[in-house]
Amino acid sequence: MPQVLEITPVVGSAFFLRTDYLEIVSPLELDPAKNGFGVLGHVNSINFNQEKTDDLLNAAKCFEIEKKSLEYLARAEQCRFLLTQKLLKKEFSKNLINKALDYLESQNYLSDVRFAGAFLRNRGIDHLEGESRLLQELLSRGINRQVASDAVAEYFLSKDQEEICLMAFQKVSRRKKDPEKIIAYLLQSGFSYSMIKRVMSKST
């Protein structure tokens, strides 16, 4: 039996659902061979109570959320927290959003680990920032601290943080001459005080 079914009631419009989202109704109850719901089937001999009807409708809504999520994911990697915020703005319920996103995570369509890596690579194109700033940027997007820490550590395996700090120092030095203001800027950019002092001492 396929995971995605087209449900065609006698009264009302047809809709689709994924059987993974059903909590009460058994997929076997939707078998078109039993002349009830199902692919190109109709409601005939099977009567669903309100609880089962609500389960079908919730599963259909979850499938709608899944499709909307995949539209966002087709454009760019998404993290779960920010994707949830986008879906809430579409007036989907938080509970159904969680069910749909759980499914997408289980299928590896949605991954905070993958998002974190992509975010850091893109961020590094236009920003000269150190470890603590990048960590905070990920945390502010709802990324788990351990996932964020691992992503930042992996990012700097292929990047020389002190070299980035030097470039940031050279850039800010063209606009600011006060050493204290330069240090404050670099600290805010996520570089450690000891690294900043090393870079400044090498540049004098």
Short mmCIF file of C-alpha atoms in Angstrom, two decimals:
data_model
loop_
_atom_site.label_atom_id
_atom_site.label_comp_id
_atom_site.label_asym_id
_atom_site.label_seq_id
_atom_site.Cartn_x
_atom_site.Cartn_y
_atom_site.Cartn_z
CA MET A 1 0.00 0.00 0.00
CA PRO A 2 1.51 3.38 -0.94
CA GLN A 3 2.48 5.87 1.76
CA VAL A 4 0.69 8.78 0.11
CA LEU A 5 -3.01 8.30 -0.57
CA GLU A 6 -5.60 10.33 -2.39
CA ILE A 7 -8.75 10.39 -0.30
CA THR A 8 -11.95 11.04 -2.23
CA PRO A 9 -15.02 11.30 0.00
CA VAL A 10 -18.51 11.13 -1.47
CA VAL A 11 -19.14 14.63 -0.14
CA GLY A 12 -16.38 17.24 -0.32
CA SER A 13 -13.14 17.66 -2.19
CA ALA A 14 -10.42 15.06 -2.57
CA PHE A 15 -7.26 15.46 -0.50
CA PHE A 16 -3.94 13.71 0.00
CA LEU A 17 -2.30 12.36 3.12
CA ARG A 18 0.76 10.38 4.14
CA THR A 19 -0.09 7.33 6.20
CA ASP A 20 2.89 7.98 8.52
CA TYR A 21 0.94 10.87 10.02
CA LEU A 22 -2.07 8.77 11.02
CA GLU A 23 -2.42 8.14 14.76
CA ILE A 24 -5.80 6.41 15.05
CA VAL A 25 -6.84 5.21 11.62
CA SER A 26 -5.03 2.13 10.39
CA PRO A 27 -3.75 2.28 6.81
CA LEU A 28 -5.56 -1.01 6.26
CA GLU A 29 -8.86 0.81 6.81
CA LEU A 30 -7.97 2.93 3.77
CA ASP A 31 -7.50 -0.05 1.49
CA PRO A 32 -9.48 0.75 -1.70
CA ALA A 33 -10.10 -2.97 -2.12
CA LYS A 34 -12.40 -2.75 0.88
CA ASN A 35 -14.54 -0.18 -0.94
CA GLY A 36 -13.82 2.55 1.61
CA PHE A 37 -11.25 5.32 1.52
CA GLY A 38 -8.19 4.94 -0.64
CA VAL A 39 -6.45 5.79 -3.85
CA LEU A 40 -9.22 6.94 -6.16
CA GLY A 41 -11.62 5.36 -3.63
CA HIS A 42 -14.81 6.70 -2.08
CA VAL A 43 -16.54 6.62 1.28
CA ASN A 44 -19.17 3.92 0.90
CA SER A 45 -19.52 1.09 3.38
CA ILE A 46 -17.07 2.45 5.97
CA ASN A 47 -18.29 5.11 8.38
CA PHE A 48 -15.68 7.03 10.38
CA ASN A 49 -16.51 8.62 13.71
CA GLN A 50 -15.42 12.18 14.46
CA GLU A 51 -12.17 11.05 16.07
CA LYS A 52 -11.09 9.10 13.00
CA THR A 53 -12.25 11.84 10.66
CA ASP A 54 -10.14 14.36 12.59
CA ASP A 55 -7.17 11.98 12.35
CA LEU A 56 -7.52 11.89 8.56
CA LEU A 57 -7.78 15.66 8.33
CA ASN A 58 -4.77 16.17 10.60
CA ALA A 59 -2.74 13.75 8.50
CA ALA A 60 -3.73 15.69 5.39
CA LYS A 61 -2.70 18.95 7.05
CA CYS A 62 0.65 17.41 8.02
CA PHE A 63 1.18 16.41 4.41
CA GLU A 64 0.41 19.99 3.36
CA ILE A 65 3.00 21.24 5.86
CA GLU A 66 5.49 18.70 4.53
CA LYS A 67 5.04 19.96 0.97
CA LYS A 68 5.39 23.61 2.04
CA SER A 69 8.55 22.72 3.98
CA LEU A 70 10.02 21.00 0.95
CA GLU A 71 9.42 24.17 -1.06
CA TYR A 72 11.57 26.10 1.42
CA LEU A 73 14.20 23.35 1.48
CA ALA A 74 14.39 23.34 -2.31
CA ARG A 75 15.55 26.96 -2.15
CA ALA A 76 18.15 26.56 0.60
CA GLU A 77 19.09 24.52 3.66
CA GLN A 78 16.79 25.30 6.60
CA CYS A 79 17.17 24.80 10.33
CA ARG A 80 14.25 23.40 12.27
CA PHE A 81 13.71 26.47 14.46
CA LEU A 82 13.54 29.03 11.66
CA LEU A 83 11.52 26.72 9.41
CA THR A 84 9.03 26.31 12.25
CA GLN A 85 8.72 30.11 12.51
CA LYS A 86 8.02 30.37 8.78
CA LEU A 87 5.33 27.69 9.00
CA LEU A 88 3.71 29.29 12.05
CA LYS A 89 3.34 32.47 10.01
CA LYS A 90 1.35 30.37 7.52
CA GLU A 91 -1.01 29.63 10.46
CA PHE A 92 -0.24 25.92 10.70
CA SER A 93 -0.53 24.49 14.21
CA LYS A 94 2.68 23.90 16.19
CA ASN A 95 1.78 20.28 16.95
CA LEU A 96 1.22 19.38 13.29
CA ILE A 97 4.35 21.28 12.26
CA ASN A 98 6.38 19.17 14.69
CA LYS A 99 4.95 15.95 13.27
CA ALA A 100 5.76 16.96 9.69
CA LEU A 101 9.28 18.15 10.57
CA ASP A 102 9.95 14.97 12.55
CA TYR A 103 9.16 13.02 9.39
CA LEU A 104 11.40 15.24 7.24
CA GLU A 105 14.25 14.84 9.71
CA SER A 106 13.79 11.06 9.74
CA GLN A 107 14.16 11.10 5.94
CA ASN A 108 17.18 13.47 6.15
CA TYR A 109 15.47 16.18 4.13
CA LEU A 110 15.81 18.50 7.13
CA SER A 111 19.07 18.58 9.10
CA ASP A 112 20.36 21.14 11.59
CA VAL A 113 23.84 19.64 11.18
CA ARG A 114 23.77 20.22 7.44
CA PHE A 115 22.26 23.69 7.89
CA ALA A 116 24.99 24.69 10.36
CA GLY A 117 27.75 23.72 7.95
CA ALA A 118 26.13 25.54 5.04
CA PHE A 119 25.47 28.61 7.17
CA LEU A 120 29.10 28.89 8.26
CA ARG A 121 30.42 28.47 4.73
CA ASN A 122 28.09 31.16 3.41
CA ARG A 123 28.74 33.44 6.37
CA GLY A 124 32.49 33.24 5.82
CA ILE A 125 32.18 34.67 2.32
CA ASP A 126 31.27 38.16 3.52
CA HIS A 127 32.20 38.21 7.22
CA LEU A 128 35.50 38.08 9.08
CA GLU A 129 34.49 36.47 12.37
CA GLY A 130 35.90 34.25 15.05
CA GLU A 131 34.72 31.17 16.88
CA SER A 132 32.58 32.74 19.61
CA ARG A 133 30.66 35.02 17.22
CA LEU A 134 29.91 32.18 14.81
CA LEU A 135 28.78 30.00 17.69
CA GLN A 136 26.38 32.71 18.86
CA GLU A 137 25.03 33.17 15.33
CA LEU A 138 24.13 29.48 15.18
CA LEU A 139 22.64 29.44 18.68
CA SER A 140 20.47 32.44 17.80
CA ARG A 141 19.01 30.34 14.98
CA GLY A 142 17.94 27.61 17.38
CA ILE A 143 20.80 25.22 16.70
CA ASN A 144 21.59 22.87 19.58
CA ARG A 145 24.78 23.96 21.40
CA GLN A 146 26.61 20.70 20.77
CA VAL A 147 25.67 20.71 17.09
CA ALA A 148 26.74 24.35 16.82
CA SER A 149 30.05 23.74 18.63
CA ASP A 150 30.87 20.76 16.43
CA ALA A 151 30.03 22.73 13.28
CA VAL A 152 32.26 25.65 14.28
CA ALA A 153 35.11 23.29 15.20
CA GLU A 154 34.82 21.53 11.84
CA TYR A 155 34.67 24.87 10.02
CA PHE A 156 37.97 25.99 11.50
CA LEU A 157 39.69 22.73 10.53
CA SER A 158 39.99 24.25 7.05
CA LYS A 159 40.25 27.90 8.10
CA ASP A 160 43.08 29.68 9.94
CA GLN A 161 41.24 31.70 12.58
CA GLU A 162 44.29 33.83 13.37
CA GLU A 163 44.65 34.71 9.70
CA ILE A 164 40.99 35.75 9.63
CA CYS A 165 41.58 37.83 12.76
CA LEU A 166 44.53 39.53 11.03
CA MET A 167 42.38 40.38 8.01
CA ALA A 168 39.67 41.74 10.31
CA PHE A 169 42.28 43.83 12.13
CA GLN A 170 43.64 45.25 8.89
CA LYS A 171 40.14 46.08 7.73
CA VAL A 172 39.04 47.84 10.93
CA SER A 173 42.37 49.67 11.22
CA ARG A 174 41.51 51.60 8.09
CA ARG A 175 38.46 53.04 9.86
CA LYS A 176 39.49 53.16 13.51
CA LYS A 177 42.79 54.33 14.98
CA ASP A 178 42.06 54.00 18.70
CA PRO A 179 43.55 50.63 19.82
CA GLU A 180 40.84 50.16 22.46
CA LYS A 181 38.09 50.58 19.87
CA ILE A 182 39.86 48.17 17.54
CA ILE A 183 40.11 45.58 20.30
CA ALA A 184 36.43 46.06 21.20
CA TYR A 185 35.44 45.55 17.56
CA LEU A 186 37.49 42.38 17.22
CA LEU A 187 36.16 40.99 20.49
CA GLN A 188 32.65 41.62 19.23
CA SER A 189 33.60 39.82 16.02
CA GLY A 190 34.30 36.70 18.05
CA PHE A 191 38.08 36.62 18.40
CA SER A 192 39.73 35.93 21.75
CA TYR A 193 41.64 38.69 23.54
CA SER A 194 44.89 36.69 23.41
CA MET A 195 44.55 36.17 19.65
CA ILE A 196 43.82 39.85 19.10
CA LYS A 197 46.92 40.89 21.08
CA ARG A 198 49.10 38.47 19.10
CA VAL A 199 47.79 39.82 15.81
CA MET A 200 48.23 43.44 16.88
CA SER A 201 51.75 42.83 18.14
CA LYS A 202 52.73 41.22 14.83
CA SER A 203 51.31 44.18 12.90
CA THR A 204 53.24 46.90 14.75
#
